[in-house]
mmCIF file of C-alpha atoms in Angstrom:
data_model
loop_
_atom_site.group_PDB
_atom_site.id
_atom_site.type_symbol
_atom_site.label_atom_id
_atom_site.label_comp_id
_atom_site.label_asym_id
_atom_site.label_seq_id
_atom_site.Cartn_x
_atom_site.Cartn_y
_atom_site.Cartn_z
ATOM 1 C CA UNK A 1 74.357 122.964 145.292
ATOM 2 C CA UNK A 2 77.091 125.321 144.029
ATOM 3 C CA UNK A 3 78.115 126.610 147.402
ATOM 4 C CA UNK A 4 78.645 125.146 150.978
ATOM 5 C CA UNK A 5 76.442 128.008 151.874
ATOM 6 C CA UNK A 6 73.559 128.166 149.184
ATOM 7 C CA UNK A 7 72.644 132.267 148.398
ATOM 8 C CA UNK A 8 69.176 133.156 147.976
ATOM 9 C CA UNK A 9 67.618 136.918 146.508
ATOM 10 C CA UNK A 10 64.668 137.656 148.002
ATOM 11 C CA UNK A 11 62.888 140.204 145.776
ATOM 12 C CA UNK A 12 59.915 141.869 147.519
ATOM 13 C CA UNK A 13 59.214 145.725 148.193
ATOM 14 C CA UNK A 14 57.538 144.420 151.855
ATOM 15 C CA UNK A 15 60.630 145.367 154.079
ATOM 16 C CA UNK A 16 59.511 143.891 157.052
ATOM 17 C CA UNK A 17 58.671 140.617 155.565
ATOM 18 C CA UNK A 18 62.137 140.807 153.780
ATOM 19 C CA UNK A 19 63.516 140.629 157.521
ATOM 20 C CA UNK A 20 61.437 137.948 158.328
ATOM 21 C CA UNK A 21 62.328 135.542 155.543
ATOM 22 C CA UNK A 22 66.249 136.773 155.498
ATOM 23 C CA UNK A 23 66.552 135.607 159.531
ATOM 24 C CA UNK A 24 64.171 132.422 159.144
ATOM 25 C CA UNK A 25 66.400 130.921 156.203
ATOM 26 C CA UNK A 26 69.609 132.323 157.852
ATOM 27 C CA UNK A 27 68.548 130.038 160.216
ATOM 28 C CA UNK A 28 68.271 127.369 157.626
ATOM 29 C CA UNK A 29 71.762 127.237 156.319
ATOM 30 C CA UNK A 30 71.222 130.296 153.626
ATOM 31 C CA UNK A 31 72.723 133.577 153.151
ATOM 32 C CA UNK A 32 69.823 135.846 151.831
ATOM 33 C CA UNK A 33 70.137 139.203 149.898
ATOM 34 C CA UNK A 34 67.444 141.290 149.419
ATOM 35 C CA UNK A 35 65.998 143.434 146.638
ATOM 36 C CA UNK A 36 62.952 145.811 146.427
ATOM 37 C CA UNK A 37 61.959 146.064 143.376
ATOM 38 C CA UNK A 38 62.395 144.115 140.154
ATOM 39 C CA UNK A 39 64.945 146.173 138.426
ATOM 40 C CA UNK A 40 67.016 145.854 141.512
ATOM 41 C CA UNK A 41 66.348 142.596 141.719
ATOM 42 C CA UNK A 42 67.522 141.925 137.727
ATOM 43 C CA UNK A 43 70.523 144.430 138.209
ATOM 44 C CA UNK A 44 71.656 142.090 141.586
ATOM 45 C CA UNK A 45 71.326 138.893 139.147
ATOM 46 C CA UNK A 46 73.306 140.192 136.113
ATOM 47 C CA UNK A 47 75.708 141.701 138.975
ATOM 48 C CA UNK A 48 75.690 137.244 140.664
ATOM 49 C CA UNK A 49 76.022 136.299 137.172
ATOM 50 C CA UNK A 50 79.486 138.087 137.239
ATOM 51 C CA UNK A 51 80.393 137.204 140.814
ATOM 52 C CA UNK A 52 78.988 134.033 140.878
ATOM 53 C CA UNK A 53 77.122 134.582 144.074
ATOM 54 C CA UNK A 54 73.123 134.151 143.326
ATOM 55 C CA UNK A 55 72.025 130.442 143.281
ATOM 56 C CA UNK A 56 68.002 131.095 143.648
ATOM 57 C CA UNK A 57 65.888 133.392 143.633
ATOM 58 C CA UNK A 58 62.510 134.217 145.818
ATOM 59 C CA UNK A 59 60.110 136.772 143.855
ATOM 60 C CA UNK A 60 57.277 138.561 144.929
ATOM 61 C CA UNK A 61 54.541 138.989 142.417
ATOM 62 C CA UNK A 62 53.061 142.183 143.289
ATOM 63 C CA UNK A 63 55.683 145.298 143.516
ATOM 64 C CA UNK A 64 55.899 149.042 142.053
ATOM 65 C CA UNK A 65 57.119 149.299 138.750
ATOM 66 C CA UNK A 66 57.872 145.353 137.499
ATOM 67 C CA UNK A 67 55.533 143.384 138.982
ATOM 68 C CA UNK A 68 56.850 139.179 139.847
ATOM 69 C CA UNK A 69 55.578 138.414 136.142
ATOM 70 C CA UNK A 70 57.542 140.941 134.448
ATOM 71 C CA UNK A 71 60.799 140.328 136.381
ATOM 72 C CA UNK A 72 60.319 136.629 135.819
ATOM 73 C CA UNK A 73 60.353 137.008 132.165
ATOM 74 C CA UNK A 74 63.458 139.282 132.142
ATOM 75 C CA UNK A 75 64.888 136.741 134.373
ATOM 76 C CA UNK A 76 64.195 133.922 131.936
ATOM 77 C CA UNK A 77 65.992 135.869 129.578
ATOM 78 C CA UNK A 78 69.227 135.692 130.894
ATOM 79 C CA UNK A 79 71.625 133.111 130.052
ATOM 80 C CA UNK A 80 71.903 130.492 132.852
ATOM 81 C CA UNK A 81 69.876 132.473 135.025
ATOM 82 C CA UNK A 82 69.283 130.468 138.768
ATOM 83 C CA UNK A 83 66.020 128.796 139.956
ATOM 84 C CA UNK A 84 63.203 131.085 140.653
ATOM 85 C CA UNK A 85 60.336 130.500 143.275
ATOM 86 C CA UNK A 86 57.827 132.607 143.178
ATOM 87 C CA UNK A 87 56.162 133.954 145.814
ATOM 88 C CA UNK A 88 52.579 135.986 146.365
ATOM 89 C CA UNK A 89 50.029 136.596 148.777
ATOM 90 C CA UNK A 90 47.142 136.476 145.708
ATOM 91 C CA UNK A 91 45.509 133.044 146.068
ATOM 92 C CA UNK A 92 44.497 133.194 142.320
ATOM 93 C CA UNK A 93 45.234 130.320 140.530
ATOM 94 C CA UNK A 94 46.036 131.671 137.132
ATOM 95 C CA UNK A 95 49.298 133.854 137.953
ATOM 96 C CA UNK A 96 50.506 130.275 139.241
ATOM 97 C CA UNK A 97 50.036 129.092 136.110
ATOM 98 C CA UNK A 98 51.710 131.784 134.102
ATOM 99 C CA UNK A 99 54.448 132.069 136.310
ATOM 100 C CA UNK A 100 54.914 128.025 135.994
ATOM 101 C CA UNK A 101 54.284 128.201 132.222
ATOM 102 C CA UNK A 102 56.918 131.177 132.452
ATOM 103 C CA UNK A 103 59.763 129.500 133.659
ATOM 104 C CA UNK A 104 59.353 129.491 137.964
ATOM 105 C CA UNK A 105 60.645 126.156 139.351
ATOM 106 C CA UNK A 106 58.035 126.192 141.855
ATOM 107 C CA UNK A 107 54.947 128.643 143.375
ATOM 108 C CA UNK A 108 53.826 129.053 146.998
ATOM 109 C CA UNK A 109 51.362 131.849 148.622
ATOM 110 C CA UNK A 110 52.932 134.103 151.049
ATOM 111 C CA UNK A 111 51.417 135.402 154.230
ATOM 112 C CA UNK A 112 52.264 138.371 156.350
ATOM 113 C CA UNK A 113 53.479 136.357 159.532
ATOM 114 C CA UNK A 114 56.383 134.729 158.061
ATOM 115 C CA UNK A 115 54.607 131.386 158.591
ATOM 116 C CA UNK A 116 55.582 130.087 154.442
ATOM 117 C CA UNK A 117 59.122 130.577 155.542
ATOM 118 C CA UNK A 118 59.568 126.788 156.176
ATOM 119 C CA UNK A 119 57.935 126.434 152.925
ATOM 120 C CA UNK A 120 60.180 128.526 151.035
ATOM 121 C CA UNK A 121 63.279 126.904 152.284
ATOM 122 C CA UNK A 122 61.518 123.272 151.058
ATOM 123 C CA UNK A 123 60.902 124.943 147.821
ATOM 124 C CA UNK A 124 64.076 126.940 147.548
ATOM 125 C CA UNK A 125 65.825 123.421 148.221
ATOM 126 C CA UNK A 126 64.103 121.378 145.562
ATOM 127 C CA UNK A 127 65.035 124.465 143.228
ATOM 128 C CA UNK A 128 68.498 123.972 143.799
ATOM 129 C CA UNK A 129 68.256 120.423 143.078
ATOM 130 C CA UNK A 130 66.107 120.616 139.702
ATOM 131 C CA UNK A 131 68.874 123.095 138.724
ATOM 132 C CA UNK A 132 71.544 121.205 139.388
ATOM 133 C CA UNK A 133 70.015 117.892 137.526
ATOM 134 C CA UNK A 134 69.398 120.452 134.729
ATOM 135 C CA UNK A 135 72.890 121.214 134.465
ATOM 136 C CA UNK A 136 74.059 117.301 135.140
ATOM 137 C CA UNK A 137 71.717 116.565 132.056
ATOM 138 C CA UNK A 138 72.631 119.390 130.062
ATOM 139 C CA UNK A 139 76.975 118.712 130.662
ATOM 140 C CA UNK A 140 75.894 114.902 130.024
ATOM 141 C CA UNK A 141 74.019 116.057 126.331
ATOM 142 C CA UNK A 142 76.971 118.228 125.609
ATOM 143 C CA UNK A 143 79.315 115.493 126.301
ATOM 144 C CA UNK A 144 77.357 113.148 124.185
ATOM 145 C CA UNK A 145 76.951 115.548 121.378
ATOM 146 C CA UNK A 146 80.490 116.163 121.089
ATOM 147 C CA UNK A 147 81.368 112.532 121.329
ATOM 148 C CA UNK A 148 79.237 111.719 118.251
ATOM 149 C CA UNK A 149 81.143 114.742 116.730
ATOM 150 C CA UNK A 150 84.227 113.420 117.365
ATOM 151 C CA UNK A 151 82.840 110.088 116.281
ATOM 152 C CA UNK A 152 82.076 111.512 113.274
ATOM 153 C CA UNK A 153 85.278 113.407 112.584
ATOM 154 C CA UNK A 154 87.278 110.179 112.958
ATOM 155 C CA UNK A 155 84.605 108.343 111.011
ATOM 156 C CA UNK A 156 85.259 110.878 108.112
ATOM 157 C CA UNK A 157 88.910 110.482 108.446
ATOM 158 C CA UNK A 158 88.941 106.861 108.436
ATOM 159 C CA UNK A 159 86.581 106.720 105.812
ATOM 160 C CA UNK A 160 89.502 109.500 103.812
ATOM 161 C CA UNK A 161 92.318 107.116 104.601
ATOM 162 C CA UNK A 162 90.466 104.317 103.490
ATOM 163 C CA UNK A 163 89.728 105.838 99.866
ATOM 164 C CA UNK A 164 93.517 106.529 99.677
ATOM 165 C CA UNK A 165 94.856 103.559 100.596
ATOM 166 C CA UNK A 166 92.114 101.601 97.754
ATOM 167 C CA UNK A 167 93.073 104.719 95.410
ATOM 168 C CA UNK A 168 96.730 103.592 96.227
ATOM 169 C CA UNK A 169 96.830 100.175 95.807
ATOM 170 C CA UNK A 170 94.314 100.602 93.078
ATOM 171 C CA UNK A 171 96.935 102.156 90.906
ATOM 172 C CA UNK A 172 100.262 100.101 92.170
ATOM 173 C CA UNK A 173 97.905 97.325 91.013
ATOM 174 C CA UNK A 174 97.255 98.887 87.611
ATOM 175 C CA UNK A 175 100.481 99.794 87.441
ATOM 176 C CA UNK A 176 101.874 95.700 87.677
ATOM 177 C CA UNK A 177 98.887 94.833 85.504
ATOM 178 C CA UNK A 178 100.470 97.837 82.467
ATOM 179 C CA UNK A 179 103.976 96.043 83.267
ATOM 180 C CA UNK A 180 102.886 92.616 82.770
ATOM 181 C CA UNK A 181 101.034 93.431 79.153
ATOM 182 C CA UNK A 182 104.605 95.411 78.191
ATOM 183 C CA UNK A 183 106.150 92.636 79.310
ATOM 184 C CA UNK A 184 103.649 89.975 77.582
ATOM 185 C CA UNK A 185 103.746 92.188 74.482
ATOM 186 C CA UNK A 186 107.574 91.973 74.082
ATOM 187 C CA UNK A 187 107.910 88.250 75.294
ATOM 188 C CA UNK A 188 109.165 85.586 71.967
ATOM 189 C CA UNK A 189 107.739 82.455 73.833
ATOM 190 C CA UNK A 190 104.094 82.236 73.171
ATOM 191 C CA UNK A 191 104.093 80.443 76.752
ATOM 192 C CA UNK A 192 105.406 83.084 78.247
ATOM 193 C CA UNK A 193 103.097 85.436 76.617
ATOM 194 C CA UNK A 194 100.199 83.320 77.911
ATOM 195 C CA UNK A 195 101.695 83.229 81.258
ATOM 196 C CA UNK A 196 101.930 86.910 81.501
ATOM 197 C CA UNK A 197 98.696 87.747 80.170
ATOM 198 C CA UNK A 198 97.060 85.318 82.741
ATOM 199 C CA UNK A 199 98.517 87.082 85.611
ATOM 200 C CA UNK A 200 97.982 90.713 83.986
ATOM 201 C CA UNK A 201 93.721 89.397 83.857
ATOM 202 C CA UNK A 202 94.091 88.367 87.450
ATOM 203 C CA UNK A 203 96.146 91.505 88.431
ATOM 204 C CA UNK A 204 93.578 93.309 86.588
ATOM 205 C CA UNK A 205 90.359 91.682 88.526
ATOM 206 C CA UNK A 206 91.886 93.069 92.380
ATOM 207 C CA UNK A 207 92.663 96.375 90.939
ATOM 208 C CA UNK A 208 88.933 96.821 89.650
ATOM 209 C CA UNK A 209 87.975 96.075 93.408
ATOM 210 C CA UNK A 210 89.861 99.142 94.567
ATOM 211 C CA UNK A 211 89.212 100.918 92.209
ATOM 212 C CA UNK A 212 85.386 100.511 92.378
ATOM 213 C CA UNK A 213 86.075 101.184 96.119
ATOM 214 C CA UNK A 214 87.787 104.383 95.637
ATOM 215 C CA UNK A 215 84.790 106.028 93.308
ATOM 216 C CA UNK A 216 82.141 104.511 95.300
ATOM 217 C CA UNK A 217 80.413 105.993 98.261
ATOM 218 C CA UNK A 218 80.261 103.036 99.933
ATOM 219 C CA UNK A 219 83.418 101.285 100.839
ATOM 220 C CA UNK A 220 82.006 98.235 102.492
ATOM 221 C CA UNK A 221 80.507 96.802 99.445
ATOM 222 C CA UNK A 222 81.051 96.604 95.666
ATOM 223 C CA UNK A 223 77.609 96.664 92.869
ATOM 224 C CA UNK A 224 78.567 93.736 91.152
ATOM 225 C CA UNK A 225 76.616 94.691 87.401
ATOM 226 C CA UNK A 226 79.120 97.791 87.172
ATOM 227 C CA UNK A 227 82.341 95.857 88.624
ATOM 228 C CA UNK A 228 81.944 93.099 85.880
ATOM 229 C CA UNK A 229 81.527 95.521 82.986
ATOM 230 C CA UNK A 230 84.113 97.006 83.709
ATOM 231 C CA UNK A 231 86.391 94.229 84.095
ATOM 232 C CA UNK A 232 84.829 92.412 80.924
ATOM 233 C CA UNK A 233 85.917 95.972 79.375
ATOM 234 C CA UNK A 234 89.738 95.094 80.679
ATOM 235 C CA UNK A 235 89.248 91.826 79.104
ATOM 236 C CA UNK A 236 88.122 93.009 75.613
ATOM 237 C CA UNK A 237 90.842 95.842 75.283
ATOM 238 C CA UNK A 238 93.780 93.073 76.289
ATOM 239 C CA UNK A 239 92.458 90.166 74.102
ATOM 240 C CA UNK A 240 94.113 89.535 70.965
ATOM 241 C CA UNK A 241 92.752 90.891 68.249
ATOM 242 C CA UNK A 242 88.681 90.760 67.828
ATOM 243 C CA UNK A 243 88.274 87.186 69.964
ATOM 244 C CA UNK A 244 86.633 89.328 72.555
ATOM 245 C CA UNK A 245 84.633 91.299 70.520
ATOM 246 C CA UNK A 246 81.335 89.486 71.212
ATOM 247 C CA UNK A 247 81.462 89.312 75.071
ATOM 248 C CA UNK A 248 78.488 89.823 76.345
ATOM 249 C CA UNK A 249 76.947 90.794 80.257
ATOM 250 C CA UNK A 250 73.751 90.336 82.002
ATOM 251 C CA UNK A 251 74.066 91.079 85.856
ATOM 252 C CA UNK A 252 71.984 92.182 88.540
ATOM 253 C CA UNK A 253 72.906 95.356 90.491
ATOM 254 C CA UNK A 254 73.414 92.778 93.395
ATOM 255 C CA UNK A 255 75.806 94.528 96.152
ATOM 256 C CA UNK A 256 78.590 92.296 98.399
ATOM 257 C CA UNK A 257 81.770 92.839 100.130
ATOM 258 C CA UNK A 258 84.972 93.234 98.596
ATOM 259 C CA UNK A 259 85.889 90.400 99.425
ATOM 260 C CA UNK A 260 83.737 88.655 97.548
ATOM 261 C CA UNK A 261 83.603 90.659 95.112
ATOM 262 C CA UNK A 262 87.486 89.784 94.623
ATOM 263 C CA UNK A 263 86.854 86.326 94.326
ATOM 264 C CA UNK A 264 83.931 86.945 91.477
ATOM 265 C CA UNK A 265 86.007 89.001 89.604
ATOM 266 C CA UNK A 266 88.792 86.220 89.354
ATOM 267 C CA UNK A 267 86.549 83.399 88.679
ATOM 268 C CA UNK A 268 85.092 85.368 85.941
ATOM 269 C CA UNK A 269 88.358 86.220 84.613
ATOM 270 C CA UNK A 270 89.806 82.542 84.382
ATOM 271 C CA UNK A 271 86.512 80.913 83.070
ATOM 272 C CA UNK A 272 86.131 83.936 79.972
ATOM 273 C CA UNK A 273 89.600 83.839 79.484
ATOM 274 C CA UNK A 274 89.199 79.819 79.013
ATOM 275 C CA UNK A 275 86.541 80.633 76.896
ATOM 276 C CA UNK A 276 88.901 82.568 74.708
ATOM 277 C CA UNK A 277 91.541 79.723 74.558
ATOM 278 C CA UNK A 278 89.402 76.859 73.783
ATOM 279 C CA UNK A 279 86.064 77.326 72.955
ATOM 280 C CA UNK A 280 86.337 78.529 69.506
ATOM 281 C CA UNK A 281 89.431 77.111 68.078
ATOM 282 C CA UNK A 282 88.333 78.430 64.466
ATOM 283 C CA UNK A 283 88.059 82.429 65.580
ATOM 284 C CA UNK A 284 85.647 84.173 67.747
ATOM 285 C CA UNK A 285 82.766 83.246 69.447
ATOM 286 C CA UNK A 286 79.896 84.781 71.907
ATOM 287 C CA UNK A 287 80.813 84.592 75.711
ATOM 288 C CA UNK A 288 78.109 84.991 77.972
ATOM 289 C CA UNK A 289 78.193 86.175 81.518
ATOM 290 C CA UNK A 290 75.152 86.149 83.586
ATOM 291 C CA UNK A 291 74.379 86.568 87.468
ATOM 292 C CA UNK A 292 71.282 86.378 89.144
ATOM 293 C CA UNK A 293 69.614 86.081 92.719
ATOM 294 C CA UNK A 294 67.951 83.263 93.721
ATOM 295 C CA UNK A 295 66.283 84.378 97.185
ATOM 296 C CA UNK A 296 69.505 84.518 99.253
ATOM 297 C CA UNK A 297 71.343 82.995 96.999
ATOM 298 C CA UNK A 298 73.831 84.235 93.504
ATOM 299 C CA UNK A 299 74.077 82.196 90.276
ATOM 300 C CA UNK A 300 77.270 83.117 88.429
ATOM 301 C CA UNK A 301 77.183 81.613 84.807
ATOM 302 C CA UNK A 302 80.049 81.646 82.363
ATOM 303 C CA UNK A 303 79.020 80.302 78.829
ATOM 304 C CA UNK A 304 80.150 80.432 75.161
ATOM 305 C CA UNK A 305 78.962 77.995 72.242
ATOM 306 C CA UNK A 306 81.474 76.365 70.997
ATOM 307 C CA UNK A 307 83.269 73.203 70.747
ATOM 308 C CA UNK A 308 82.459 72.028 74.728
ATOM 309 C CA UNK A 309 83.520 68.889 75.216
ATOM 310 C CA UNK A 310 85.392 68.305 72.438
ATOM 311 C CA UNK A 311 87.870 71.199 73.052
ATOM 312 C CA UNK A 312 91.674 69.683 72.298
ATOM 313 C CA UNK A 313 93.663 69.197 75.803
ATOM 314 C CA UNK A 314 96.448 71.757 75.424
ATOM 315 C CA UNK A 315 99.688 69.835 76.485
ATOM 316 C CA UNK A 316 100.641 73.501 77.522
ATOM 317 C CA UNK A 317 98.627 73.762 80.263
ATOM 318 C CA UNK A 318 99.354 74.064 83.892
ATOM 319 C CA UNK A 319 95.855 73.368 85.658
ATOM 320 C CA UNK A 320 96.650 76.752 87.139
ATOM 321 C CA UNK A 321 93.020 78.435 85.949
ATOM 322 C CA UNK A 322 91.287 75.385 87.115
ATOM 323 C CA UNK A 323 93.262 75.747 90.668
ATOM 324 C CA UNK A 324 91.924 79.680 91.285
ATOM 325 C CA UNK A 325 88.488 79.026 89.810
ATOM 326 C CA UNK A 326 88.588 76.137 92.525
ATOM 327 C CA UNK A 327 90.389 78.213 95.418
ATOM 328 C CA UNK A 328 88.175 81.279 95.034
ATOM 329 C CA UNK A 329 85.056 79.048 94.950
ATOM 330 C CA UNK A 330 85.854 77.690 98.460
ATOM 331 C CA UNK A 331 86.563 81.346 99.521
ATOM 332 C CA UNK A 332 82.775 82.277 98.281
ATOM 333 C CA UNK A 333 81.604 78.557 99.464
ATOM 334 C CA UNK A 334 80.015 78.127 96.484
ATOM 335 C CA UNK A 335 78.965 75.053 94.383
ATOM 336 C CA UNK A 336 80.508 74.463 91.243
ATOM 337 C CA UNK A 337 78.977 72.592 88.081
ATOM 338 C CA UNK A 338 79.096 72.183 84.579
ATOM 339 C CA UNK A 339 75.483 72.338 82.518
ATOM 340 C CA UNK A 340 75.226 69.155 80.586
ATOM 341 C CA UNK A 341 72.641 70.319 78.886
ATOM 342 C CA UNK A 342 74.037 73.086 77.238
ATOM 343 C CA UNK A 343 75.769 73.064 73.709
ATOM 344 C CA UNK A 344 79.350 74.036 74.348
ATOM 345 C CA UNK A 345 80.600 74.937 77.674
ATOM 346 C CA UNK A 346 78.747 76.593 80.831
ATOM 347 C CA UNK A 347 79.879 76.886 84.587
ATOM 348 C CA UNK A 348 77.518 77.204 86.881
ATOM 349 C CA UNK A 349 78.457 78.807 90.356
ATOM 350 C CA UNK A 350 76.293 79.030 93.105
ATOM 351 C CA UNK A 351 76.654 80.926 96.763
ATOM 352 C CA UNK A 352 74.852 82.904 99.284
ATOM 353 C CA UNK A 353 74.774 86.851 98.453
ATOM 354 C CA UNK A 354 75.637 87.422 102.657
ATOM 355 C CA UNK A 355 78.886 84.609 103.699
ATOM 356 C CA UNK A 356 77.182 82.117 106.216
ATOM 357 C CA UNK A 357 78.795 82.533 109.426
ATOM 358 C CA UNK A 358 81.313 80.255 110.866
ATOM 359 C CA UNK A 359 79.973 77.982 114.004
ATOM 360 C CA UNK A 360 81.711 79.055 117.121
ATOM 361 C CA UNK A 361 82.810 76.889 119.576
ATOM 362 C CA UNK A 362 79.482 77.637 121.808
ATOM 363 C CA UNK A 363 76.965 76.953 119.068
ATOM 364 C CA UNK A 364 79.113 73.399 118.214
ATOM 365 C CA UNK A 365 78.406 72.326 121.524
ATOM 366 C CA UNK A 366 75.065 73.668 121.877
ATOM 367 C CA UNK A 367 74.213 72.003 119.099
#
């Protein structure tokens, strides 16, 4: 209850019951305060609602000028208005109902005596209590409401911050890639030139990520169709002249972390750019990339048609391209073959669209 001393209006033009009720629940731990009519009886609640002083309220139904029914619904209408009982001497059913349907927290018949005293104090008490589980409920709602809100709020501003940090590194990244092709450009040593235009394609492939990440709405994953074209775009405007210039893409619009994503978009750089060195020694040639689901599984294909297996070694080379293609397929767990059956050269990569998830200590032993 709100008080030590729980205050009760009694609203009934019967004087002499009045009495009765204000010394029987006097008695019963309340302090009463009585009103005559309905419009006293509102003016005493809107005067409690200032003081602070009226926790429930006992209404007669039938009085001069607003009857119970009418006071109850002007009572209703007040914000955070107490508990009302109400209270009549009509044994007829339906004002129960209406005055239930209304908004009472309870409904007892009255008699002359002052015998529904006890009653009253019963109800009055249970009042109280529904009133102040209302209140419980309605402080816990609030509470929960503005949790989610601030939830939400921080949700948002992570969400900001995130889109920053991959616009950011996004553009340092593009930024080292520009430096790298400057630097490739200007370089005398054709090694050097290959070594720097290498790293520029790998740079190149992260950046993509972020960027993608930045535009999309979704920063937990990456649509793989639109990340490759646009990094097979990166690798046709760097290529040297027109080797590039029949690079072709068919990709699902297949959706994984970013990850993962990474680790596709480097593969795909090293194997094309391969591709470029060796496939066609004579000029250009078509490059094919291709990824498709397979139930849970992605197939990642990098083909061209050219000279396959009897591509020249290049005493030049470091093995480095073969050493990422190799590191980022254990990062995807993926399978890595070659098609014999195909004229020229094609890689075959195969891993799960969702990572399989390590084995913890729990399931090793379970198991």
């Amino acid at each position: 209850m709100s008080q030590t001393t729980p205050t009760l209006l009694y609203i009934d033009d019967d004087d002499a019951l009045a009495r009765l009720v204000e010394r029987g629940l006097t008695r019963r731990g309340y302090k009463v305060i009585l009103a005559a009519s309905g419009e006293e009886g509102l003016a005493r609640i809107r005067q409690g609602k200032v003081d602070g002083d009226i926790d429930v309220v006992a209404l007669d139904q039938y009085m001069p000028g607003l009857d119970g029914l009418e006071t109850l619904e002007q009572i209703m209408a007040i914000p955070d208005a107490p508990p009302v009982v109400f209270v009549t001497a009509s044994q007829d059913s339906s004002i129960a109902v209406t005055a239930l349907k209304a908004g009472a927290a309870d409904y007892l018949v009255k008699d002359v005596k002052g015998d529904f005293i006890p009653l009253l104090h019963v109800a009055s008490d249970g009042a109280l209590r529904q009133a102040e589980l209302k209140k419980a409920r309605e402080e816990a709602e609030a509470e929960i409401h503005a949790s989610r809100d601030r939830y939400a709020a921080l949700a948002a501003e992570r969400e900001m911050l995130l889109r920053e940090v991959n616009h950011r590194v996004g553009n340092s990244l593009q930024i080292i890639a520009s430096l790298l092709h400057l630097q490739a450009n200007s370089a005398a040593q054709e090694e050097v030139k290959a070594a720097l235009t290498n790293a520029m394609g790998r740079v190149a492939a992260v950046a993509q990520v972020h960027r993608r990440l930045y535009t999309s709405q979704d920063l937990k994953s990456v649509v793989l169709n639109q990340y490759l074209d646009s990094l097979l775009e990166d690798l046709r405007r760097s290529a040297e002249g027109n080797r590039m210039s029949r690079l072709t893409l068919k990709a699902e619009p297949i959706e994984i972390d970013p990850d993962r994503a990474v680790a596709v978009g480097i593969i795909v750089n090293e194997l094309v750019m391969n591709a470029v060195k060796y496939a066609y020694p004579d000029g250009a040639g078509p490059i094919h990339v291709e990824l498709t689901s397979q139930g849970e599984d992605l197939v990642l294909s990098i083909a061209d048609d050219g000279v396959g297996d009897n591509a020249k070694a290049d005493p030049r080379s470091t093995g480095m391209g073969q050493r990422i293609v190799a590191a980022m397929a254990s990062k995807l767990d993926a399978s890595v073959e070659r098609d014999p059956n195909h004229t020229g050269t094609k890689i075959l990569l195969k891993f799960r669209r969702v990572p399989t998830p390590p084995i913890t200590t729990s399931n090793a032993a379970a198991s």
